[in-house]
mmCIF file with all atom_site columns, C-alpha atoms in Angstrom:
data_model
loop_
_atom_site.group_PDB
_atom_site.id
_atom_site.type_symbol
_atom_site.label_atom_id
_atom_site.label_alt_id
_atom_site.label_comp_id
_atom_site.label_asym_id
_atom_site.label_entity_id
_atom_site.label_seq_id
_atom_site.pdbx_PDB_ins_code
_atom_site.Cartn_x
_atom_site.Cartn_y
_atom_site.Cartn_z
_atom_site.occupancy
_atom_site.B_iso_or_equiv
_atom_site.pdbx_formal_charge
_atom_site.auth_seq_id
_atom_site.auth_comp_id
_atom_site.auth_asym_id
_atom_site.auth_atom_id
_atom_site.pdbx_PDB_model_num
ATOM 1   C CA . UNK G 1 1   ? 0.045   -0.838  -0.195  1.00 68.00 ? 22  UNK G CA 1
ATOM 2   C CA . UNK G 1 2   ? 0.880   3.390   -0.390  1.00 71.00 ? 23  UNK G CA 1
ATOM 3   C CA . UNK G 1 3   ? 3.181   5.100   1.918   1.00 73.00 ? 24  UNK G CA 1
ATOM 4   C CA . UNK G 1 4   ? 0.181   7.018   5.119   1.00 78.00 ? 25  UNK G CA 1
ATOM 5   C CA . UNK G 1 5   ? 1.084   10.033  7.241   1.00 81.00 ? 26  UNK G CA 1
ATOM 6   C CA . UNK G 1 6   ? 1.166   9.988   10.842  1.00 81.00 ? 27  UNK G CA 1
ATOM 7   C CA . UNK G 1 7   ? 1.686   12.043  13.053  1.00 83.00 ? 28  UNK G CA 1
ATOM 8   C CA . UNK G 1 8   ? 5.260   10.859  15.406  1.00 83.00 ? 29  UNK G CA 1
ATOM 9   C CA . UNK G 1 9   ? 4.942   8.508   18.042  1.00 85.00 ? 30  UNK G CA 1
ATOM 10  C CA . UNK G 1 10  ? 5.065   5.380   18.854  1.00 86.00 ? 31  UNK G CA 1
ATOM 11  C CA . UNK G 1 11  ? 1.809   3.033   17.235  1.00 82.00 ? 32  UNK G CA 1
ATOM 12  C CA . UNK G 1 12  ? 0.985   0.172   17.400  1.00 82.00 ? 33  UNK G CA 1
ATOM 13  C CA . UNK G 1 13  ? 0.243   -2.397  14.378  1.00 80.00 ? 34  UNK G CA 1
ATOM 14  C CA . UNK G 1 14  ? -1.456  -5.676  14.559  1.00 80.00 ? 35  UNK G CA 1
ATOM 15  C CA . UNK G 1 15  ? -2.969  -8.275  12.171  1.00 76.00 ? 36  UNK G CA 1
ATOM 16  C CA . UNK G 1 16  ? -5.555  -10.798 11.887  1.00 76.00 ? 37  UNK G CA 1
ATOM 17  C CA . UNK G 1 17  ? -6.552  -13.496 10.673  1.00 72.00 ? 38  UNK G CA 1
ATOM 18  C CA . UNK G 1 18  ? -10.169 -13.770 8.703   1.00 71.00 ? 39  UNK G CA 1
ATOM 19  C CA . UNK G 1 19  ? -11.254 -16.288 9.967   1.00 69.00 ? 40  UNK G CA 1
ATOM 20  C CA . UNK G 1 20  ? -13.955 -16.401 13.075  1.00 71.00 ? 41  UNK G CA 1
ATOM 21  C CA . UNK G 1 21  ? -13.055 -15.401 16.227  1.00 76.00 ? 42  UNK G CA 1
ATOM 22  C CA . UNK G 1 22  ? -10.062 -13.104 14.620  1.00 75.00 ? 43  UNK G CA 1
ATOM 23  C CA . UNK G 1 23  ? -7.308  -14.099 16.737  1.00 76.00 ? 44  UNK G CA 1
ATOM 24  C CA . UNK G 1 24  ? -3.966  -11.707 16.048  1.00 77.00 ? 45  UNK G CA 1
ATOM 25  C CA . UNK G 1 25  ? -1.574  -13.327 14.250  1.00 74.00 ? 46  UNK G CA 1
ATOM 26  C CA . UNK G 1 26  ? 1.024   -10.290 14.262  1.00 76.00 ? 47  UNK G CA 1
ATOM 27  C CA . UNK G 1 27  ? 1.355   -7.326  16.877  1.00 78.00 ? 48  UNK G CA 1
ATOM 28  C CA . UNK G 1 28  ? 4.746   -4.680  16.732  1.00 79.00 ? 49  UNK G CA 1
ATOM 29  C CA . UNK G 1 29  ? 5.359   -1.786  17.923  1.00 82.00 ? 50  UNK G CA 1
ATOM 30  C CA . UNK G 1 30  ? 7.699   0.092   15.752  1.00 79.00 ? 51  UNK G CA 1
ATOM 31  C CA . UNK G 1 31  ? 8.731   4.915   16.890  1.00 79.00 ? 52  UNK G CA 1
ATOM 32  C CA . UNK G 1 32  ? 8.045   6.774   14.006  1.00 79.00 ? 53  UNK G CA 1
ATOM 33  C CA . UNK G 1 33  ? 10.451  9.404   14.047  1.00 76.00 ? 54  UNK G CA 1
ATOM 34  C CA . UNK G 1 34  ? 10.022  12.617  11.924  1.00 77.00 ? 55  UNK G CA 1
ATOM 35  C CA . UNK G 1 35  ? 10.775  12.564  8.208   1.00 72.00 ? 56  UNK G CA 1
ATOM 36  C CA . UNK G 1 36  ? 10.980  8.269   8.407   1.00 73.00 ? 57  UNK G CA 1
ATOM 37  C CA . UNK G 1 37  ? 9.398   6.148   6.299   1.00 74.00 ? 58  UNK G CA 1
ATOM 38  C CA . UNK G 1 38  ? 8.395   2.128   7.690   1.00 73.00 ? 59  UNK G CA 1
ATOM 39  C CA . UNK G 1 39  ? 6.880   -0.156  5.404   1.00 76.00 ? 60  UNK G CA 1
ATOM 40  C CA . UNK G 1 40  ? 6.217   -3.470  6.921   1.00 76.00 ? 61  UNK G CA 1
ATOM 41  C CA . UNK G 1 41  ? 6.600   -6.925  5.944   1.00 74.00 ? 62  UNK G CA 1
ATOM 42  C CA . UNK G 1 42  ? 4.522   -9.658  7.272   1.00 72.00 ? 63  UNK G CA 1
ATOM 43  C CA . UNK G 1 43  ? 6.004   -13.352 6.275   1.00 72.00 ? 64  UNK G CA 1
ATOM 44  C CA . UNK G 1 44  ? 4.325   -17.096 6.531   1.00 66.00 ? 65  UNK G CA 1
ATOM 45  C CA . UNK G 1 45  ? 1.212   -18.282 5.349   1.00 57.00 ? 66  UNK G CA 1
ATOM 46  C CA . UNK G 1 46  ? -1.795  -19.164 7.569   1.00 53.00 ? 67  UNK G CA 1
ATOM 47  C CA . UNK G 1 47  ? -4.773  -20.804 6.842   1.00 50.00 ? 68  UNK G CA 1
ATOM 48  C CA . UNK G 1 48  ? -7.548  -20.695 9.038   1.00 47.00 ? 69  UNK G CA 1
ATOM 49  C CA . UNK G 1 49  ? -7.071  -23.096 12.281  1.00 51.00 ? 70  UNK G CA 1
ATOM 50  C CA . UNK G 1 50  ? -3.278  -23.714 10.830  1.00 50.00 ? 71  UNK G CA 1
ATOM 51  C CA . UNK G 1 51  ? -0.502  -22.740 12.879  1.00 54.00 ? 72  UNK G CA 1
ATOM 52  C CA . UNK G 1 52  ? 2.675   -22.302 10.264  1.00 54.00 ? 73  UNK G CA 1
ATOM 53  C CA . UNK G 1 53  ? 6.737   -22.727 11.171  1.00 53.00 ? 74  UNK G CA 1
ATOM 54  C CA . UNK G 1 54  ? 7.850   -19.595 10.469  1.00 59.00 ? 75  UNK G CA 1
ATOM 55  C CA . UNK G 1 55  ? 6.466   -16.574 10.567  1.00 64.00 ? 76  UNK G CA 1
ATOM 56  C CA . UNK G 1 56  ? 7.389   -12.911 10.651  1.00 65.00 ? 77  UNK G CA 1
ATOM 57  C CA . UNK G 1 57  ? 6.846   -9.292  10.756  1.00 75.00 ? 78  UNK G CA 1
ATOM 58  C CA . UNK G 1 58  ? 9.070   -6.470  11.284  1.00 74.00 ? 79  UNK G CA 1
ATOM 59  C CA . UNK G 1 59  ? 9.331   -3.410  10.891  1.00 76.00 ? 80  UNK G CA 1
ATOM 60  C CA . UNK G 1 60  ? 11.704  -1.653  8.072   1.00 76.00 ? 81  UNK G CA 1
ATOM 61  C CA . UNK G 1 61  ? 12.517  2.016   8.456   1.00 74.00 ? 82  UNK G CA 1
ATOM 62  C CA . UNK G 1 62  ? 13.401  2.589   4.059   1.00 71.00 ? 83  UNK G CA 1
ATOM 63  C CA . UNK G 1 63  ? 14.398  5.828   5.117   1.00 59.00 ? 84  UNK G CA 1
ATOM 64  C CA . UNK G 1 64  ? 15.789  7.101   1.630   1.00 64.00 ? 85  UNK G CA 1
ATOM 65  C CA . UNK G 1 65  ? 16.804  10.327  -0.592  1.00 69.00 ? 86  UNK G CA 1
ATOM 66  C CA . UNK G 1 66  ? 16.785  10.070  -3.925  1.00 68.00 ? 87  UNK G CA 1
ATOM 67  C CA . UNK G 1 67  ? 20.087  11.202  -5.132  1.00 76.00 ? 88  UNK G CA 1
ATOM 68  C CA . UNK G 1 68  ? 20.391  11.755  -8.315  1.00 80.00 ? 89  UNK G CA 1
ATOM 69  C CA . UNK G 1 69  ? 23.079  10.109  -10.565 1.00 88.00 ? 90  UNK G CA 1
ATOM 70  C CA . UNK G 1 70  ? 22.946  6.399   -8.721  1.00 88.00 ? 91  UNK G CA 1
ATOM 71  C CA . UNK G 1 71  ? 20.300  4.019   -8.405  1.00 87.00 ? 92  UNK G CA 1
ATOM 72  C CA . UNK G 1 72  ? 19.949  2.261   -5.493  1.00 86.00 ? 93  UNK G CA 1
ATOM 73  C CA . UNK G 1 73  ? 18.955  -1.189  -3.921  1.00 88.00 ? 94  UNK G CA 1
ATOM 74  C CA . UNK G 1 74  ? 18.414  -3.714  -0.808  1.00 88.00 ? 95  UNK G CA 1
ATOM 75  C CA . UNK G 1 75  ? 17.909  -6.715  -0.197  1.00 91.00 ? 96  UNK G CA 1
ATOM 76  C CA . UNK G 1 76  ? 15.043  -7.833  2.139   1.00 89.00 ? 97  UNK G CA 1
ATOM 77  C CA . UNK G 1 77  ? 14.385  -12.107 2.819   1.00 90.00 ? 98  UNK G CA 1
ATOM 78  C CA . UNK G 1 78  ? 10.351  -12.039 2.939   1.00 87.00 ? 99  UNK G CA 1
ATOM 79  C CA . UNK G 1 79  ? 10.889  -15.819 2.393   1.00 88.00 ? 100 UNK G CA 1
ATOM 80  C CA . UNK G 1 80  ? 10.325  -18.544 5.368   1.00 86.00 ? 101 UNK G CA 1
ATOM 81  C CA . UNK G 1 81  ? 11.563  -21.713 2.601   1.00 87.00 ? 102 UNK G CA 1
ATOM 82  C CA . UNK G 1 82  ? 14.325  -20.187 1.561   1.00 89.00 ? 103 UNK G CA 1
ATOM 83  C CA . UNK G 1 83  ? 16.316  -20.090 4.851   1.00 90.00 ? 104 UNK G CA 1
ATOM 84  C CA . UNK G 1 84  ? 19.648  -17.710 5.457   1.00 95.00 ? 105 UNK G CA 1
ATOM 85  C CA . UNK G 1 85  ? 20.874  -16.497 1.957   1.00 96.00 ? 106 UNK G CA 1
ATOM 86  C CA . UNK G 1 86  ? 23.341  -14.698 -0.419  1.00 96.00 ? 107 UNK G CA 1
ATOM 87  C CA . UNK G 1 87  ? 22.307  -11.679 -2.498  1.00 95.00 ? 108 UNK G CA 1
ATOM 88  C CA . UNK G 1 88  ? 24.023  -10.919 -5.731  1.00 95.00 ? 109 UNK G CA 1
ATOM 89  C CA . UNK G 1 89  ? 23.778  -8.033  -7.869  1.00 93.00 ? 110 UNK G CA 1
ATOM 90  C CA . UNK G 1 90  ? 26.000  -8.053  -10.399 1.00 94.00 ? 111 UNK G CA 1
ATOM 91  C CA . UNK G 1 91  ? 25.587  -6.006  -14.331 1.00 94.00 ? 112 UNK G CA 1
ATOM 92  C CA . UNK G 1 92  ? 23.397  -8.403  -16.748 1.00 94.00 ? 113 UNK G CA 1
ATOM 93  C CA . UNK G 1 93  ? 25.249  -10.718 -18.786 1.00 90.00 ? 114 UNK G CA 1
ATOM 94  C CA . UNK G 1 94  ? 28.265  -12.067 -15.918 1.00 91.00 ? 115 UNK G CA 1
ATOM 95  C CA . UNK G 1 95  ? 28.285  -15.536 -16.001 1.00 87.00 ? 116 UNK G CA 1
ATOM 96  C CA . UNK G 1 96  ? 27.485  -16.267 -12.840 1.00 91.00 ? 117 UNK G CA 1
ATOM 97  C CA . UNK G 1 97  ? 27.942  -15.746 -9.156  1.00 95.00 ? 118 UNK G CA 1
ATOM 98  C CA . UNK G 1 98  ? 31.208  -18.659 -9.287  1.00 94.00 ? 119 UNK G CA 1
ATOM 99  C CA . UNK G 1 99  ? 34.695  -16.402 -8.198  1.00 94.00 ? 120 UNK G CA 1
ATOM 100 C CA . UNK G 1 100 ? 32.086  -12.952 -7.820  1.00 95.00 ? 121 UNK G CA 1
ATOM 101 C CA . UNK G 1 101 ? 31.338  -11.794 -4.094  1.00 94.00 ? 122 UNK G CA 1
ATOM 102 C CA . UNK G 1 102 ? 28.182  -11.859 -2.795  1.00 95.00 ? 123 UNK G CA 1
ATOM 103 C CA . UNK G 1 103 ? 26.531  -7.910  -0.988  1.00 93.00 ? 124 UNK G CA 1
ATOM 104 C CA . UNK G 1 104 ? 25.355  -9.581  2.140   1.00 94.00 ? 125 UNK G CA 1
ATOM 105 C CA . UNK G 1 105 ? 25.643  -12.657 3.070   1.00 96.00 ? 126 UNK G CA 1
ATOM 106 C CA . UNK G 1 106 ? 23.815  -14.948 5.572   1.00 96.00 ? 127 UNK G CA 1
ATOM 107 C CA . UNK G 1 107 ? 20.577  -13.030 5.206   1.00 94.00 ? 128 UNK G CA 1
ATOM 108 C CA . UNK G 1 108 ? 18.546  -14.185 7.833   1.00 91.00 ? 129 UNK G CA 1
ATOM 109 C CA . UNK G 1 109 ? 13.971  -13.674 7.383   1.00 87.00 ? 130 UNK G CA 1
ATOM 110 C CA . UNK G 1 110 ? 13.033  -10.339 7.933   1.00 84.00 ? 131 UNK G CA 1
ATOM 111 C CA . UNK G 1 111 ? 16.783  -8.816  7.839   1.00 88.00 ? 132 UNK G CA 1
ATOM 112 C CA . UNK G 1 112 ? 17.100  -5.699  5.014   1.00 87.00 ? 133 UNK G CA 1
ATOM 113 C CA . UNK G 1 113 ? 20.436  -5.071  3.860   1.00 90.00 ? 134 UNK G CA 1
ATOM 114 C CA . UNK G 1 114 ? 21.266  -1.397  3.579   1.00 86.00 ? 135 UNK G CA 1
ATOM 115 C CA . UNK G 1 115 ? 20.679  0.963   0.507   1.00 86.00 ? 136 UNK G CA 1
ATOM 116 C CA . UNK G 1 116 ? 23.686  -0.075  -1.366  1.00 89.00 ? 137 UNK G CA 1
ATOM 117 C CA . UNK G 1 117 ? 24.804  2.371   -4.556  1.00 89.00 ? 138 UNK G CA 1
ATOM 118 C CA . UNK G 1 118 ? 24.570  1.580   -7.869  1.00 90.00 ? 139 UNK G CA 1
ATOM 119 C CA . UNK G 1 119 ? 25.856  3.533   -11.502 1.00 91.00 ? 140 UNK G CA 1
ATOM 120 C CA . UNK G 1 120 ? 22.372  3.800   -13.880 1.00 92.00 ? 141 UNK G CA 1
ATOM 121 C CA . UNK G 1 121 ? 22.060  0.218   -15.248 1.00 93.00 ? 142 UNK G CA 1
ATOM 122 C CA . UNK G 1 122 ? 21.119  -3.299  -16.170 1.00 94.00 ? 143 UNK G CA 1
ATOM 123 C CA . UNK G 1 123 ? 21.646  -6.182  -13.190 1.00 94.00 ? 144 UNK G CA 1
ATOM 124 C CA . UNK G 1 124 ? 20.651  -9.517  -12.308 1.00 93.00 ? 145 UNK G CA 1
ATOM 125 C CA . UNK G 1 125 ? 19.808  -9.728  -8.955  1.00 93.00 ? 146 UNK G CA 1
ATOM 126 C CA . UNK G 1 126 ? 20.565  -13.300 -8.251  1.00 94.00 ? 147 UNK G CA 1
ATOM 127 C CA . UNK G 1 127 ? 20.227  -15.181 -4.219  1.00 95.00 ? 148 UNK G CA 1
ATOM 128 C CA . UNK G 1 128 ? 21.808  -18.191 -3.479  1.00 96.00 ? 149 UNK G CA 1
ATOM 129 C CA . UNK G 1 129 ? 21.828  -20.077 -0.387  1.00 95.00 ? 150 UNK G CA 1
ATOM 130 C CA . UNK G 1 130 ? 23.973  -19.378 2.543   1.00 96.00 ? 151 UNK G CA 1
ATOM 131 C CA . UNK G 1 131 ? 27.433  -20.097 2.230   1.00 96.00 ? 152 UNK G CA 1
ATOM 132 C CA . UNK G 1 132 ? 26.953  -21.426 -1.340  1.00 96.00 ? 153 UNK G CA 1
ATOM 133 C CA . UNK G 1 133 ? 26.867  -21.253 -5.495  1.00 95.00 ? 154 UNK G CA 1
ATOM 134 C CA . UNK G 1 134 ? 23.929  -22.323 -5.413  1.00 95.00 ? 155 UNK G CA 1
ATOM 135 C CA . UNK G 1 135 ? 21.294  -20.063 -7.334  1.00 95.00 ? 156 UNK G CA 1
ATOM 136 C CA . UNK G 1 136 ? 17.768  -20.255 -5.876  1.00 94.00 ? 157 UNK G CA 1
ATOM 137 C CA . UNK G 1 137 ? 15.317  -17.095 -7.498  1.00 93.00 ? 158 UNK G CA 1
ATOM 138 C CA . UNK G 1 138 ? 16.801  -15.211 -10.525 1.00 92.00 ? 159 UNK G CA 1
ATOM 139 C CA . UNK G 1 139 ? 15.446  -11.443 -11.529 1.00 91.00 ? 160 UNK G CA 1
ATOM 140 C CA . UNK G 1 140 ? 16.670  -8.554  -13.576 1.00 90.00 ? 161 UNK G CA 1
ATOM 141 C CA . UNK G 1 141 ? 16.664  -5.381  -12.639 1.00 88.00 ? 162 UNK G CA 1
ATOM 142 C CA . UNK G 1 142 ? 17.547  -1.756  -14.567 1.00 89.00 ? 163 UNK G CA 1
ATOM 143 C CA . UNK G 1 143 ? 18.300  1.073   -12.400 1.00 87.00 ? 164 UNK G CA 1
ATOM 144 C CA . UNK G 1 144 ? 18.102  4.604   -13.164 1.00 87.00 ? 165 UNK G CA 1
ATOM 145 C CA . UNK G 1 145 ? 19.255  7.475   -11.787 1.00 88.00 ? 166 UNK G CA 1
ATOM 146 C CA . UNK G 1 146 ? 17.593  8.854   -9.017  1.00 85.00 ? 167 UNK G CA 1
ATOM 147 C CA . UNK G 1 147 ? 15.509  5.217   -8.426  1.00 84.00 ? 168 UNK G CA 1
ATOM 148 C CA . UNK G 1 148 ? 14.968  3.726   -5.204  1.00 83.00 ? 169 UNK G CA 1
ATOM 149 C CA . UNK G 1 149 ? 14.575  -0.309  -5.291  1.00 83.00 ? 170 UNK G CA 1
ATOM 150 C CA . UNK G 1 150 ? 13.740  -2.800  -1.925  1.00 85.00 ? 171 UNK G CA 1
ATOM 151 C CA . UNK G 1 151 ? 14.518  -6.394  -4.038  1.00 87.00 ? 172 UNK G CA 1
ATOM 152 C CA . UNK G 1 152 ? 12.230  -9.005  -1.773  1.00 87.00 ? 173 UNK G CA 1
ATOM 153 C CA . UNK G 1 153 ? 12.374  -12.813 -2.188  1.00 89.00 ? 174 UNK G CA 1
ATOM 154 C CA . UNK G 1 154 ? 8.305   -13.951 -1.395  1.00 88.00 ? 175 UNK G CA 1
ATOM 155 C CA . UNK G 1 155 ? 7.520   -17.822 -1.305  1.00 86.00 ? 176 UNK G CA 1
ATOM 156 C CA . UNK G 1 156 ? 5.741   -19.187 -4.425  1.00 85.00 ? 177 UNK G CA 1
ATOM 157 C CA . UNK G 1 157 ? 1.886   -19.241 -3.767  1.00 81.00 ? 178 UNK G CA 1
ATOM 158 C CA . UNK G 1 158 ? 0.393   -21.738 -0.789  1.00 78.00 ? 179 UNK G CA 1
ATOM 159 C CA . UNK G 1 159 ? 4.485   -21.296 0.251   1.00 79.00 ? 180 UNK G CA 1
ATOM 160 C CA . UNK G 1 160 ? 7.926   -23.399 0.127   1.00 82.00 ? 181 UNK G CA 1
ATOM 161 C CA . UNK G 1 161 ? 9.474   -23.414 -3.624  1.00 86.00 ? 182 UNK G CA 1
ATOM 162 C CA . UNK G 1 162 ? 9.516   -22.009 -6.006  1.00 89.00 ? 183 UNK G CA 1
ATOM 163 C CA . UNK G 1 163 ? 11.131  -18.414 -4.790  1.00 89.00 ? 184 UNK G CA 1
ATOM 164 C CA . UNK G 1 164 ? 10.234  -15.073 -6.913  1.00 88.00 ? 185 UNK G CA 1
ATOM 165 C CA . UNK G 1 165 ? 11.761  -12.094 -6.706  1.00 88.00 ? 186 UNK G CA 1
ATOM 166 C CA . UNK G 1 166 ? 9.332   -8.821  -5.254  1.00 85.00 ? 187 UNK G CA 1
ATOM 167 C CA . UNK G 1 167 ? 10.808  -5.494  -7.435  1.00 83.00 ? 188 UNK G CA 1
ATOM 168 C CA . UNK G 1 168 ? 9.425   -2.567  -5.080  1.00 77.00 ? 189 UNK G CA 1
ATOM 169 C CA . UNK G 1 169 ? 9.010   1.303   -5.800  1.00 72.00 ? 190 UNK G CA 1
ATOM 170 C CA . UNK G 1 170 ? 9.804   3.401   -2.399  1.00 60.00 ? 191 UNK G CA 1
ATOM 171 C CA . UNK G 1 171 ? 10.104  6.394   -3.814  1.00 59.00 ? 192 UNK G CA 1
ATOM 172 C CA . UNK G 1 172 ? 6.456   5.222   -4.480  1.00 54.00 ? 193 UNK G CA 1
#
């Protein structure tokens, strides 16, 4: 959803399942500071009467400002099925991740990296099982001057694999 304008304060953010009775499935209480931007990420499937093995609700402070000459990107592990992952952002056409350095190592569920700056261009984002060269999902990203994109892994519909990558726009 789009960002909502709120006064600086501590807010209770809770999620409830649709089934009756409405049971709370997550709750967090982040402190919003003046001028801050916050995204709430909830992961884990829960059908009525079912308890998933992994759920996470996390407040991720965005606080991104556009930088005119470069693009920015960060990674968020939103996939319970993935386990910890290493993340690579390489120019399109790079021949795989072997011998390359990841931008982040062992990113666990609900963790967001810092924004990193990249020259405008086309990149391949590859997500590998931590400590291996086993790529579990890859997608392309086009960065333009002043852009800011969080990249988030997600489970397949219904949970599990194959994983997907969701590219969002943090300046919307």
